[in-house]
Amino acid sequence: MYVADSRAGTPDTAAASAESAARPRAGRRLAVVAPTVLALGTVSLITDVSSEMVTAVLPLYLVAGLGLSPLGFGLLDGIYNGFSALVRLAGGHLADRGGGRHKWVAGAGYALSAVCKPLLLVAQTLTPIGLVLAADRTGKGLRTAPRDALISLSSTPENRGRAFGVHRAMDTAGALLGPLVAFLILRETVDGYDAVFTVSFCVAVVGVLVLVLFVPGGPPARSTSTAGTPAEDCLTPAVRSRSEGAPDSRATAVSPREPGTGTPDITSAGLPDSRGPRTPAEGVTGPAVRSAPAPRPTLRAALALLGRPELRRIAFCAVLLGLATVSDSFMFLLLQRRLGVPDRWFALLPVGTAAAFLLLAVPLGRLADRAGRWRVFLAGHGALLLAYGLLLTSWHGTALPFAVLFLHGGFYAATDGVLMAAASDSVPEELRSSGLALVQTGQALARFVCSLAFGAAWTAWGDRTALLAAASALALCALFSTIVRPVRRTPSEGLV
């Protein structure tokens, strides 16, 4: 949702103002995104400070501190990045079926991840660490689809990419701060890793409190059945009270014409409406035209969404490209080996990716709204392919880490929120969480497989050969995804 005109409309223009607010004019620039998006962005910012503190030190902690092999690290990294796939669909289904439980399902996920942070203090071997990481990613799986559904339901189709871009930018601000905090803690304390995990837990608790106190309890109400069109939050107070059935001070004793009767249509001023009878589709709501409650979503209906050709193609391409997407942790380990980065500076490598993501998320989200979401999504994978290529060359210049991390952050800015915006256009409101969870689940499972395969290839053939295989696979998958891209849609419907 975007903020409606702040000036209070007169009684004669209230209905027209509400209708124009619900249907933004072409080229109209709306100043800010919905409060729901900003509140969720704040929660994600705080939570990402906590999560990225752990993520920044975890590869070095496991490989250098605990002595895990690349294959063992690949297994844990796969769990960390892919285990959430097993519960994302369940989280989306619970949020949809609960009729407004989006906030509380997401809150349960945030709380579970927070509880797991101090457990890393006592986990010292592969099995307990794997269990803790699996529980942490279960929390992420529960919260992701309901959170993205709240963002989608609070935005118009024409500006959904910008809304996701704003949220991802705030999220990435936390990802930028987290490694910096971890770096400072490691530098100033003796038991650095334990201190990082303890502070991470405290920050995560703050994020949960912000969610409980400031995020609305459910998606915004709608005046129509059109997916992606905000309604009640865009209305002036006078129109909102009328839409909820409250009596209007200008109403007369003559009722509006009902279908099939000869009673003339009367406006609230007591005069015949020159436009004729108005219907719910034209933006008028009230007791006489209130639609029947929608049936509760079912898991079968959620899975049936894959029968939609456009969503099926989006999910298929996301899975295909995920199979060739090397995880962040492996990218940072490759860069460290290539440049000989000292251990104490390793935690700063994610800062470069986060800074590029933060810089590009909103511009690329707006570009996706105008030029096409699928084009931007594929271009993001092209940036990742270039990053692979730079790591495979013999270049050892000073600019190498900056170029690789900028391309890596650009990849996320062009794909993360843009993919959810593209998928949202193909999913009805009542199944929005479940539909997004289907795409997220497929992508996360694919990346889980990629982490296992890359770790095994690194152990068997070395890091350079493993990266060359990943780059070749990504090029082929991107080419195939270009051929089978989703059906092109008009800008007003959400270009993909």
Short mmCIF file of C-alpha atoms in Angstrom, two decimals:
data_model
loop_
_atom_site.label_atom_id
_atom_site.label_comp_id
_atom_site.label_asym_id
_atom_site.label_seq_id
_atom_site.Cartn_x
_atom_site.Cartn_y
_atom_site.Cartn_z
CA MET A 1 0.00 0.00 0.00
CA TYR A 2 1.06 3.57 -0.65
CA VAL A 3 0.06 6.57 1.36
CA ALA A 4 -3.06 8.21 0.00
CA ASP A 5 -3.46 11.95 -0.47
CA SER A 6 -2.84 13.50 2.96
CA ARG A 7 -5.33 16.29 2.37
CA ALA A 8 -8.78 15.62 3.79
CA GLY A 9 -11.37 15.48 1.02
CA THR A 10 -14.70 17.26 1.14
CA PRO A 11 -17.86 15.20 1.51
CA ASP A 12 -18.73 15.65 -2.15
CA THR A 13 -15.37 14.30 -3.31
CA ALA A 14 -14.70 11.59 -0.72
CA ALA A 15 -15.93 8.68 -2.82
CA ALA A 16 -14.07 9.87 -5.89
CA SER A 17 -10.90 10.31 -3.87
CA ALA A 18 -11.19 6.79 -2.50
CA GLU A 19 -11.68 5.34 -5.95
CA SER A 20 -8.72 7.22 -7.39
CA ALA A 21 -6.57 6.17 -4.41
CA ALA A 22 -7.41 2.52 -4.91
CA ARG A 23 -6.55 2.79 -8.60
CA PRO A 24 -3.38 4.90 -8.96
CA ARG A 25 -3.16 6.90 -12.18
CA ALA A 26 -0.49 6.00 -14.70
CA GLY A 27 2.74 7.82 -13.95
CA ARG A 28 1.61 8.88 -10.49
CA ARG A 29 4.44 8.82 -7.97
CA LEU A 30 3.51 7.78 -4.49
CA ALA A 31 5.79 9.00 -1.77
CA VAL A 32 6.21 6.13 0.64
CA VAL A 33 5.31 2.50 1.02
CA ALA A 34 2.79 1.08 3.45
CA PRO A 35 3.48 1.25 7.19
CA THR A 36 3.26 -2.56 7.20
CA VAL A 37 6.19 -2.75 4.78
CA LEU A 38 8.24 -0.31 6.84
CA ALA A 39 7.48 -2.17 10.09
CA LEU A 40 8.42 -5.50 8.54
CA GLY A 41 11.53 -3.90 7.10
CA THR A 42 12.53 -2.76 10.58
CA VAL A 43 11.99 -6.27 11.96
CA SER A 44 14.06 -7.74 9.12
CA LEU A 45 16.81 -5.15 9.66
CA ILE A 46 17.16 -6.01 13.34
CA THR A 47 16.88 -9.75 12.72
CA ASP A 48 19.47 -9.62 9.95
CA VAL A 49 21.94 -7.90 12.26
CA SER A 50 21.56 -10.95 14.49
CA SER A 51 21.60 -13.55 11.71
CA GLU A 52 24.49 -12.05 9.77
CA MET A 53 26.63 -11.82 12.88
CA VAL A 54 26.48 -15.61 12.97
CA THR A 55 26.63 -16.12 9.20
CA ALA A 56 29.73 -13.93 8.89
CA VAL A 57 31.79 -16.02 11.32
CA LEU A 58 30.19 -19.45 10.82
CA PRO A 59 32.28 -20.61 7.81
CA LEU A 60 35.55 -19.75 9.53
CA TYR A 61 34.31 -21.13 12.86
CA LEU A 62 33.41 -24.48 11.29
CA VAL A 63 36.35 -24.88 8.89
CA ALA A 64 39.21 -23.25 10.81
CA GLY A 65 37.90 -23.58 14.36
CA LEU A 66 36.32 -27.06 14.28
CA GLY A 67 38.33 -28.41 11.33
CA LEU A 68 35.46 -29.52 9.07
CA SER A 69 36.27 -30.64 5.53
CA PRO A 70 34.67 -28.87 2.53
CA LEU A 71 32.24 -31.79 2.23
CA GLY A 72 31.23 -31.54 5.90
CA PHE A 73 30.89 -27.80 5.60
CA GLY A 74 28.85 -28.26 2.43
CA LEU A 75 26.45 -30.49 4.38
CA LEU A 76 26.00 -27.92 7.16
CA ASP A 77 25.81 -25.07 4.68
CA GLY A 78 23.16 -26.96 2.77
CA ILE A 79 21.19 -27.44 5.98
CA TYR A 80 21.60 -23.76 6.85
CA ASN A 81 20.41 -22.54 3.46
CA GLY A 82 18.03 -25.30 2.39
CA PHE A 83 16.40 -26.85 5.43
CA SER A 84 13.86 -24.06 5.59
CA ALA A 85 12.43 -25.44 2.35
CA LEU A 86 10.86 -28.29 4.30
CA VAL A 87 8.65 -25.94 6.34
CA ARG A 88 8.09 -22.94 4.03
CA LEU A 89 5.03 -24.45 2.43
CA ALA A 90 3.65 -25.34 5.87
CA GLY A 91 4.27 -21.79 7.08
CA GLY A 92 2.55 -20.30 4.05
CA HIS A 93 -0.41 -22.67 4.37
CA LEU A 94 -0.86 -21.93 8.09
CA ALA A 95 -0.82 -18.19 7.42
CA ASP A 96 -3.36 -18.42 4.60
CA ARG A 97 -5.65 -20.83 6.44
CA GLY A 98 -5.62 -18.82 9.63
CA GLY A 99 -7.44 -15.83 8.14
CA GLY A 100 -5.05 -13.12 9.34
CA ARG A 101 -2.43 -15.19 11.14
CA HIS A 102 0.36 -13.96 8.89
CA LYS A 103 1.90 -11.93 11.71
CA TRP A 104 1.75 -14.69 14.30
CA VAL A 105 3.09 -17.45 12.04
CA ALA A 106 5.95 -15.13 11.09
CA GLY A 107 6.46 -14.25 14.75
CA ALA A 108 6.78 -17.92 15.71
CA GLY A 109 9.48 -18.28 13.07
CA TYR A 110 11.41 -15.26 14.31
CA ALA A 111 11.18 -16.48 17.91
CA LEU A 112 12.42 -19.99 17.05
CA SER A 113 15.45 -18.60 15.23
CA ALA A 114 16.24 -16.34 18.18
CA VAL A 115 16.20 -19.25 20.65
CA CYS A 116 18.73 -21.18 18.53
CA LYS A 117 21.48 -18.54 18.78
CA PRO A 118 22.67 -19.36 22.34
CA LEU A 119 22.51 -23.10 21.57
CA LEU A 120 25.53 -22.64 19.29
CA LEU A 121 27.53 -22.01 22.46
CA VAL A 122 27.20 -25.66 23.51
CA ALA A 123 27.23 -27.37 20.09
CA GLN A 124 30.80 -28.44 19.26
CA THR A 125 30.45 -31.37 16.85
CA LEU A 126 28.82 -31.97 13.48
CA THR A 127 25.56 -33.55 14.69
CA PRO A 128 24.49 -31.03 17.35
CA ILE A 129 25.55 -28.10 15.15
CA GLY A 130 23.50 -29.55 12.33
CA LEU A 131 20.45 -29.88 14.59
CA VAL A 132 20.76 -26.29 15.83
CA LEU A 133 21.14 -24.95 12.30
CA ALA A 134 18.16 -27.03 11.16
CA ALA A 135 16.00 -25.55 13.93
CA ASP A 136 17.19 -22.05 13.08
CA ARG A 137 16.32 -22.53 9.41
CA THR A 138 12.95 -24.00 10.41
CA GLY A 139 12.21 -20.64 11.98
CA LYS A 140 13.24 -18.87 8.79
CA GLY A 141 11.03 -21.18 6.75
CA LEU A 142 8.02 -20.43 8.93
CA ARG A 143 8.39 -16.66 8.70
CA THR A 144 9.44 -16.00 5.11
CA ALA A 145 6.23 -16.69 3.16
CA PRO A 146 3.84 -14.98 5.64
CA ARG A 147 6.12 -11.93 5.76
CA ASP A 148 6.35 -11.68 1.97
CA ALA A 149 2.60 -12.18 1.69
CA LEU A 150 2.00 -9.22 4.03
CA ILE A 151 4.27 -7.09 1.84
CA SER A 152 2.51 -8.22 -1.32
CA LEU A 153 -0.98 -7.67 0.08
CA SER A 154 -0.01 -4.17 1.19
CA SER A 155 1.14 -3.12 -2.29
CA THR A 156 -0.36 -2.48 -5.71
CA PRO A 157 0.65 -4.69 -8.66
CA GLU A 158 2.19 -1.71 -10.44
CA ASN A 159 4.51 -0.89 -7.49
CA ARG A 160 5.02 -4.28 -5.89
CA GLY A 161 8.61 -4.51 -7.06
CA ARG A 162 9.41 -1.20 -5.34
CA ALA A 163 7.76 -2.35 -2.10
CA PHE A 164 9.83 -5.54 -2.07
CA GLY A 165 12.88 -3.48 -2.99
CA VAL A 166 12.37 -1.15 -0.01
CA HIS A 167 11.93 -4.11 2.33
CA ARG A 168 14.99 -5.89 0.93
CA ALA A 169 17.01 -2.68 1.24
CA MET A 170 16.11 -2.40 4.94
CA ASP A 171 16.77 -6.11 5.37
CA THR A 172 20.17 -5.68 3.74
CA ALA A 173 21.02 -2.73 5.97
CA GLY A 174 20.93 -5.26 8.79
CA ALA A 175 23.03 -7.64 6.74
CA LEU A 176 25.54 -4.82 6.35
CA LEU A 177 25.68 -4.03 10.06
CA GLY A 178 25.79 -7.64 11.30
CA PRO A 179 29.25 -8.55 9.98
CA LEU A 180 30.63 -5.20 11.19
CA VAL A 181 29.37 -5.92 14.71
CA ALA A 182 30.81 -9.45 14.55
CA PHE A 183 34.16 -8.08 13.37
CA LEU A 184 34.33 -5.61 16.26
CA ILE A 185 33.39 -8.30 18.80
CA LEU A 186 36.04 -10.71 17.49
CA ARG A 187 38.62 -7.94 17.61
CA GLU A 188 37.86 -6.78 21.16
CA THR A 189 37.08 -10.01 23.04
CA VAL A 190 39.04 -13.11 24.01
CA ASP A 191 36.31 -15.73 23.46
CA GLY A 192 35.16 -14.02 20.29
CA TYR A 193 32.82 -16.66 18.84
CA ASP A 194 30.94 -17.13 22.14
CA ALA A 195 30.49 -13.39 22.46
CA VAL A 196 29.17 -13.15 18.89
CA PHE A 197 26.55 -15.84 19.53
CA THR A 198 25.44 -14.21 22.82
CA VAL A 199 25.04 -10.72 21.37
CA SER A 200 23.28 -12.20 18.35
CA PHE A 201 20.64 -13.73 20.63
CA CYS A 202 20.00 -10.42 22.41
CA VAL A 203 19.54 -8.57 19.11
CA ALA A 204 17.17 -11.28 17.80
CA VAL A 205 14.94 -10.85 20.87
CA VAL A 206 14.63 -7.13 20.09
CA GLY A 207 13.48 -8.02 16.57
CA VAL A 208 10.73 -10.27 17.91
CA LEU A 209 9.52 -7.51 20.24
CA VAL A 210 9.33 -5.01 17.37
CA LEU A 211 7.25 -7.48 15.36
CA VAL A 212 4.81 -8.06 18.21
CA LEU A 213 4.40 -4.38 19.02
CA PHE A 214 4.41 -2.63 15.65
CA VAL A 215 3.40 -4.99 12.81
CA PRO A 216 -0.38 -5.14 12.10
CA GLY A 217 -2.07 -8.42 12.88
CA GLY A 218 -3.16 -9.28 9.32
CA PRO A 219 -3.21 -8.17 5.70
CA PRO A 220 -5.12 -4.97 4.84
CA ALA A 221 -8.81 -5.22 4.04
CA ARG A 222 -9.93 -5.12 0.41
CA SER A 223 -12.90 -3.49 -1.20
CA THR A 224 -12.75 -5.67 -4.28
CA SER A 225 -11.68 -9.12 -5.19
CA THR A 226 -8.96 -7.87 -7.50
CA ALA A 227 -5.64 -9.28 -6.36
CA GLY A 228 -3.02 -6.81 -5.32
CA THR A 229 -5.24 -3.65 -5.03
CA PRO A 230 -5.19 -2.02 -1.58
CA ALA A 231 -8.50 -0.71 -0.41
CA GLU A 232 -9.31 0.25 3.14
CA ASP A 233 -5.91 1.73 3.98
CA CYS A 234 -6.20 4.02 0.96
CA LEU A 235 -9.58 5.49 1.99
CA THR A 236 -10.22 8.69 3.83
CA PRO A 237 -11.81 8.29 7.26
CA ALA A 238 -15.23 9.35 5.95
CA VAL A 239 -15.23 6.80 3.18
CA ARG A 240 -13.80 4.08 5.44
CA SER A 241 -16.65 4.52 7.91
CA ARG A 242 -19.18 4.19 5.12
CA SER A 243 -17.46 1.10 3.72
CA GLU A 244 -17.72 -0.54 7.13
CA GLY A 245 -21.46 0.04 7.22
CA ALA A 246 -21.45 3.09 9.52
CA PRO A 247 -24.28 5.56 8.88
CA ASP A 248 -23.40 8.56 6.72
CA SER A 249 -24.49 11.97 7.95
CA ARG A 250 -25.56 12.83 4.41
CA ALA A 251 -27.63 9.69 3.85
CA THR A 252 -31.36 9.93 3.08
CA ALA A 253 -34.23 7.62 3.88
CA VAL A 254 -34.30 6.42 0.27
CA SER A 255 -32.32 3.21 -0.24
CA PRO A 256 -30.16 2.60 -3.31
CA ARG A 257 -31.77 0.60 -6.06
CA GLU A 258 -31.47 -3.11 -5.59
CA PRO A 259 -30.96 -5.44 -8.54
CA GLY A 260 -34.22 -6.36 -10.23
CA THR A 261 -36.30 -3.51 -8.72
CA GLY A 262 -37.57 -0.30 -10.21
CA THR A 263 -36.45 1.88 -7.34
CA PRO A 264 -34.29 4.74 -8.65
CA ASP A 265 -30.64 4.82 -7.62
CA ILE A 266 -30.10 7.53 -5.00
CA THR A 267 -26.79 9.08 -4.03
CA SER A 268 -25.92 9.99 -0.49
CA ALA A 269 -26.94 13.59 -1.28
CA GLY A 270 -30.48 12.43 -2.05
CA LEU A 271 -30.31 12.91 -5.84
CA PRO A 272 -30.40 10.34 -8.63
CA ASP A 273 -26.93 9.24 -9.64
CA SER A 274 -26.32 10.24 -13.24
CA ARG A 275 -23.92 7.33 -13.64
CA GLY A 276 -26.63 4.77 -12.86
CA PRO A 277 -26.40 2.02 -10.27
CA ARG A 278 -23.00 1.32 -8.88
CA THR A 279 -21.61 -2.13 -8.16
CA PRO A 280 -18.95 -3.48 -5.81
CA ALA A 281 -16.54 -3.61 -8.74
CA GLU A 282 -16.83 0.18 -9.01
CA GLY A 283 -15.58 0.66 -5.47
CA VAL A 284 -18.81 1.05 -3.46
CA THR A 285 -19.11 -1.15 -0.43
CA GLY A 286 -21.74 -1.56 2.25
CA PRO A 287 -24.09 -4.07 3.79
CA ALA A 288 -26.12 -4.43 0.58
CA VAL A 289 -23.15 -5.33 -1.58
CA ARG A 290 -20.84 -7.07 0.88
CA SER A 291 -19.39 -10.20 -0.70
CA ALA A 292 -19.63 -13.61 0.87
CA PRO A 293 -16.66 -14.74 2.96
CA ALA A 294 -14.03 -16.63 1.00
CA PRO A 295 -13.62 -20.36 1.74
CA ARG A 296 -10.70 -21.38 3.92
CA PRO A 297 -7.67 -22.29 1.80
CA THR A 298 -6.65 -25.93 1.70
CA LEU A 299 -3.29 -27.57 1.11
CA ARG A 300 -4.70 -29.18 -2.03
CA ALA A 301 -5.66 -25.75 -3.37
CA ALA A 302 -2.17 -24.47 -2.60
CA LEU A 303 -0.50 -27.32 -4.49
CA ALA A 304 -2.97 -26.85 -7.34
CA LEU A 305 -1.43 -23.42 -7.93
CA LEU A 306 1.29 -25.21 -9.88
CA GLY A 307 -1.41 -25.88 -12.45
CA ARG A 308 -1.16 -22.20 -13.41
CA PRO A 309 1.25 -22.11 -16.38
CA GLU A 310 2.91 -18.84 -15.41
CA LEU A 311 3.55 -19.77 -11.77
CA ARG A 312 4.73 -23.23 -12.81
CA ARG A 313 7.31 -21.72 -15.16
CA ILE A 314 8.49 -19.26 -12.53
CA ALA A 315 8.92 -22.06 -9.98
CA PHE A 316 10.66 -24.33 -12.49
CA CYS A 317 13.15 -21.66 -13.55
CA ALA A 318 13.83 -20.71 -9.91
CA VAL A 319 14.64 -24.35 -9.14
CA LEU A 320 16.80 -24.73 -12.23
CA LEU A 321 18.87 -21.64 -11.49
CA GLY A 322 19.08 -22.54 -7.79
CA LEU A 323 20.86 -25.77 -8.72
CA ALA A 324 23.80 -23.70 -10.01
CA THR A 325 23.86 -20.98 -7.32
CA VAL A 326 26.90 -21.43 -5.08
CA SER A 327 26.15 -20.33 -1.51
CA ASP A 328 27.48 -17.13 0.00
CA SER A 329 29.73 -18.98 2.44
CA PHE A 330 31.52 -20.85 -0.32
CA MET A 331 31.90 -17.62 -2.31
CA PHE A 332 33.58 -15.94 0.67
CA LEU A 333 35.83 -18.95 1.30
CA LEU A 334 36.85 -18.95 -2.38
CA LEU A 335 37.63 -15.25 -2.23
CA GLN A 336 39.63 -15.68 0.97
CA ARG A 337 41.73 -18.44 -0.58
CA ARG A 338 42.24 -16.49 -3.76
CA LEU A 339 43.44 -13.33 -2.00
CA GLY A 340 44.88 -14.81 1.21
CA VAL A 341 42.57 -12.77 3.45
CA PRO A 342 43.60 -13.10 7.14
CA ASP A 343 41.10 -14.82 9.41
CA ARG A 344 40.43 -11.69 11.46
CA TRP A 345 39.22 -9.85 8.32
CA PHE A 346 37.04 -12.67 6.99
CA ALA A 347 33.90 -11.35 8.73
CA LEU A 348 34.09 -8.19 6.59
CA LEU A 349 33.66 -9.98 3.26
CA PRO A 350 29.84 -10.20 3.60
CA VAL A 351 29.81 -6.43 4.11
CA GLY A 352 30.72 -5.89 0.46
CA THR A 353 27.85 -8.05 -0.75
CA ALA A 354 25.41 -6.41 1.65
CA ALA A 355 26.53 -2.90 0.65
CA ALA A 356 25.96 -3.61 -3.04
CA PHE A 357 22.58 -5.20 -2.25
CA LEU A 358 21.58 -2.17 -0.19
CA LEU A 359 22.65 0.23 -2.93
CA LEU A 360 20.87 -1.58 -5.77
CA ALA A 361 17.76 -3.17 -4.22
CA VAL A 362 15.35 -0.24 -4.64
CA PRO A 363 16.58 0.93 -8.09
CA LEU A 364 16.42 -2.59 -9.49
CA GLY A 365 12.99 -3.13 -7.92
CA ARG A 366 11.69 -0.02 -9.68
CA LEU A 367 13.40 -1.07 -12.92
CA ALA A 368 11.69 -4.45 -12.66
CA ASP A 369 8.29 -2.73 -12.36
CA ARG A 370 8.94 -0.78 -15.57
CA ALA A 371 11.16 -2.92 -17.78
CA GLY A 372 10.07 -6.42 -16.79
CA ARG A 373 10.65 -8.53 -13.70
CA TRP A 374 11.85 -11.60 -15.53
CA ARG A 375 14.43 -9.63 -17.50
CA VAL A 376 15.88 -8.16 -14.30
CA PHE A 377 15.79 -11.59 -12.63
CA LEU A 378 17.81 -13.20 -15.42
CA ALA A 379 20.19 -10.24 -15.58
CA GLY A 380 20.92 -10.82 -11.89
CA HIS A 381 22.08 -14.35 -12.66
CA GLY A 382 24.24 -12.90 -15.41
CA ALA A 383 25.95 -10.77 -12.75
CA LEU A 384 26.55 -13.90 -10.64
CA LEU A 385 28.06 -15.63 -13.67
CA LEU A 386 30.46 -12.71 -14.13
CA ALA A 387 31.48 -13.04 -10.46
CA TYR A 388 32.25 -16.72 -11.04
CA GLY A 389 34.30 -15.77 -14.09
CA LEU A 390 36.39 -13.24 -12.17
CA LEU A 391 37.21 -15.84 -9.52
CA LEU A 392 38.31 -18.25 -12.26
CA THR A 393 40.68 -15.78 -13.97
CA SER A 394 44.31 -15.24 -13.06
CA TRP A 395 43.69 -11.60 -12.15
CA HIS A 396 44.94 -10.68 -8.68
CA GLY A 397 44.39 -6.94 -8.78
CA THR A 398 43.32 -4.85 -5.80
CA ALA A 399 39.92 -4.27 -7.39
CA LEU A 400 39.11 -8.00 -7.62
CA PRO A 401 37.32 -8.39 -4.24
CA PHE A 402 35.35 -5.18 -4.79
CA ALA A 403 34.23 -6.29 -8.25
CA VAL A 404 33.27 -9.80 -7.10
CA LEU A 405 31.35 -8.60 -4.05
CA PHE A 406 29.59 -5.85 -6.04
CA LEU A 407 28.42 -8.38 -8.65
CA HIS A 408 27.41 -10.78 -5.86
CA GLY A 409 25.31 -8.10 -4.15
CA GLY A 410 23.84 -7.04 -7.50
CA PHE A 411 22.76 -10.63 -8.08
CA TYR A 412 20.71 -10.63 -4.87
CA ALA A 413 19.27 -7.17 -5.52
CA ALA A 414 18.05 -8.28 -8.95
CA THR A 415 16.62 -11.64 -7.89
CA ASP A 416 15.48 -11.83 -4.26
CA GLY A 417 12.56 -9.41 -4.04
CA VAL A 418 12.03 -9.36 -7.82
CA LEU A 419 11.25 -13.09 -7.88
CA MET A 420 8.64 -12.68 -5.13
CA ALA A 421 7.08 -9.71 -6.93
CA ALA A 422 6.86 -11.72 -10.16
CA ALA A 423 5.34 -14.73 -8.40
CA SER A 424 2.82 -12.53 -6.55
CA ASP A 425 1.25 -11.49 -9.86
CA SER A 426 0.27 -15.12 -10.52
CA VAL A 427 -1.20 -16.01 -7.12
CA PRO A 428 -4.67 -15.07 -5.76
CA GLU A 429 -4.81 -13.15 -2.49
CA GLU A 430 -6.34 -15.96 -0.44
CA LEU A 431 -3.40 -18.23 -1.33
CA ARG A 432 -0.65 -15.61 -1.51
CA SER A 433 1.52 -17.05 1.28
CA SER A 434 1.17 -20.61 -0.03
CA GLY A 435 1.94 -19.59 -3.60
CA LEU A 436 5.08 -17.71 -2.65
CA ALA A 437 6.10 -20.59 -0.38
CA LEU A 438 5.92 -22.99 -3.34
CA VAL A 439 8.46 -20.94 -5.26
CA GLN A 440 10.66 -20.40 -2.20
CA THR A 441 10.56 -24.09 -1.32
CA GLY A 442 11.69 -25.20 -4.75
CA GLN A 443 14.49 -22.63 -4.84
CA ALA A 444 15.72 -23.48 -1.33
CA LEU A 445 15.77 -27.23 -2.03
CA ALA A 446 17.73 -26.60 -5.22
CA ARG A 447 20.31 -24.54 -3.35
CA PHE A 448 20.55 -27.25 -0.69
CA VAL A 449 21.47 -29.74 -3.44
CA CYS A 450 23.95 -27.25 -4.90
CA SER A 451 25.74 -26.84 -1.57
CA LEU A 452 26.10 -30.59 -1.16
CA ALA A 453 27.32 -31.04 -4.74
CA PHE A 454 29.74 -28.13 -4.58
CA GLY A 455 31.23 -29.31 -1.28
CA ALA A 456 31.69 -32.82 -2.69
CA ALA A 457 33.23 -31.47 -5.91
CA TRP A 458 35.60 -29.25 -3.93
CA THR A 459 36.71 -32.24 -1.81
CA ALA A 460 37.20 -34.49 -4.86
CA TRP A 461 38.58 -32.11 -7.52
CA GLY A 462 39.54 -28.87 -5.83
CA ASP A 463 37.88 -25.49 -5.53
CA ARG A 464 38.74 -24.22 -9.03
CA THR A 465 37.28 -27.22 -10.85
CA ALA A 466 34.17 -27.14 -8.67
CA LEU A 467 33.60 -23.45 -9.47
CA LEU A 468 34.16 -24.03 -13.19
CA ALA A 469 31.49 -26.75 -13.14
CA ALA A 470 29.09 -24.43 -11.30
CA ALA A 471 29.71 -21.60 -13.78
CA SER A 472 29.05 -23.90 -16.75
CA ALA A 473 25.86 -25.18 -15.17
CA LEU A 474 24.66 -21.64 -14.40
CA ALA A 475 25.23 -20.53 -18.00
CA LEU A 476 23.21 -23.46 -19.36
CA CYS A 477 20.38 -22.98 -16.83
CA ALA A 478 20.17 -19.24 -17.54
CA LEU A 479 19.98 -19.91 -21.28
CA PHE A 480 17.21 -22.46 -20.80
CA SER A 481 15.31 -20.12 -18.45
CA THR A 482 15.44 -17.42 -21.12
CA ILE A 483 13.72 -19.78 -23.54
CA VAL A 484 10.98 -21.00 -21.20
CA ARG A 485 10.39 -17.69 -19.42
CA PRO A 486 6.88 -16.96 -18.09
CA VAL A 487 4.25 -15.48 -20.40
CA ARG A 488 4.75 -11.77 -20.90
CA ARG A 489 2.11 -9.66 -19.19
CA THR A 490 1.07 -6.03 -19.48
CA PRO A 491 2.65 -3.48 -17.12
CA SER A 492 -0.65 -2.90 -15.30
CA GLU A 493 -0.83 -6.60 -14.42
CA GLY A 494 2.75 -6.87 -13.27
CA LEU A 495 5.33 -7.33 -16.00
CA VAL A 496 7.43 -10.46 -15.72
#
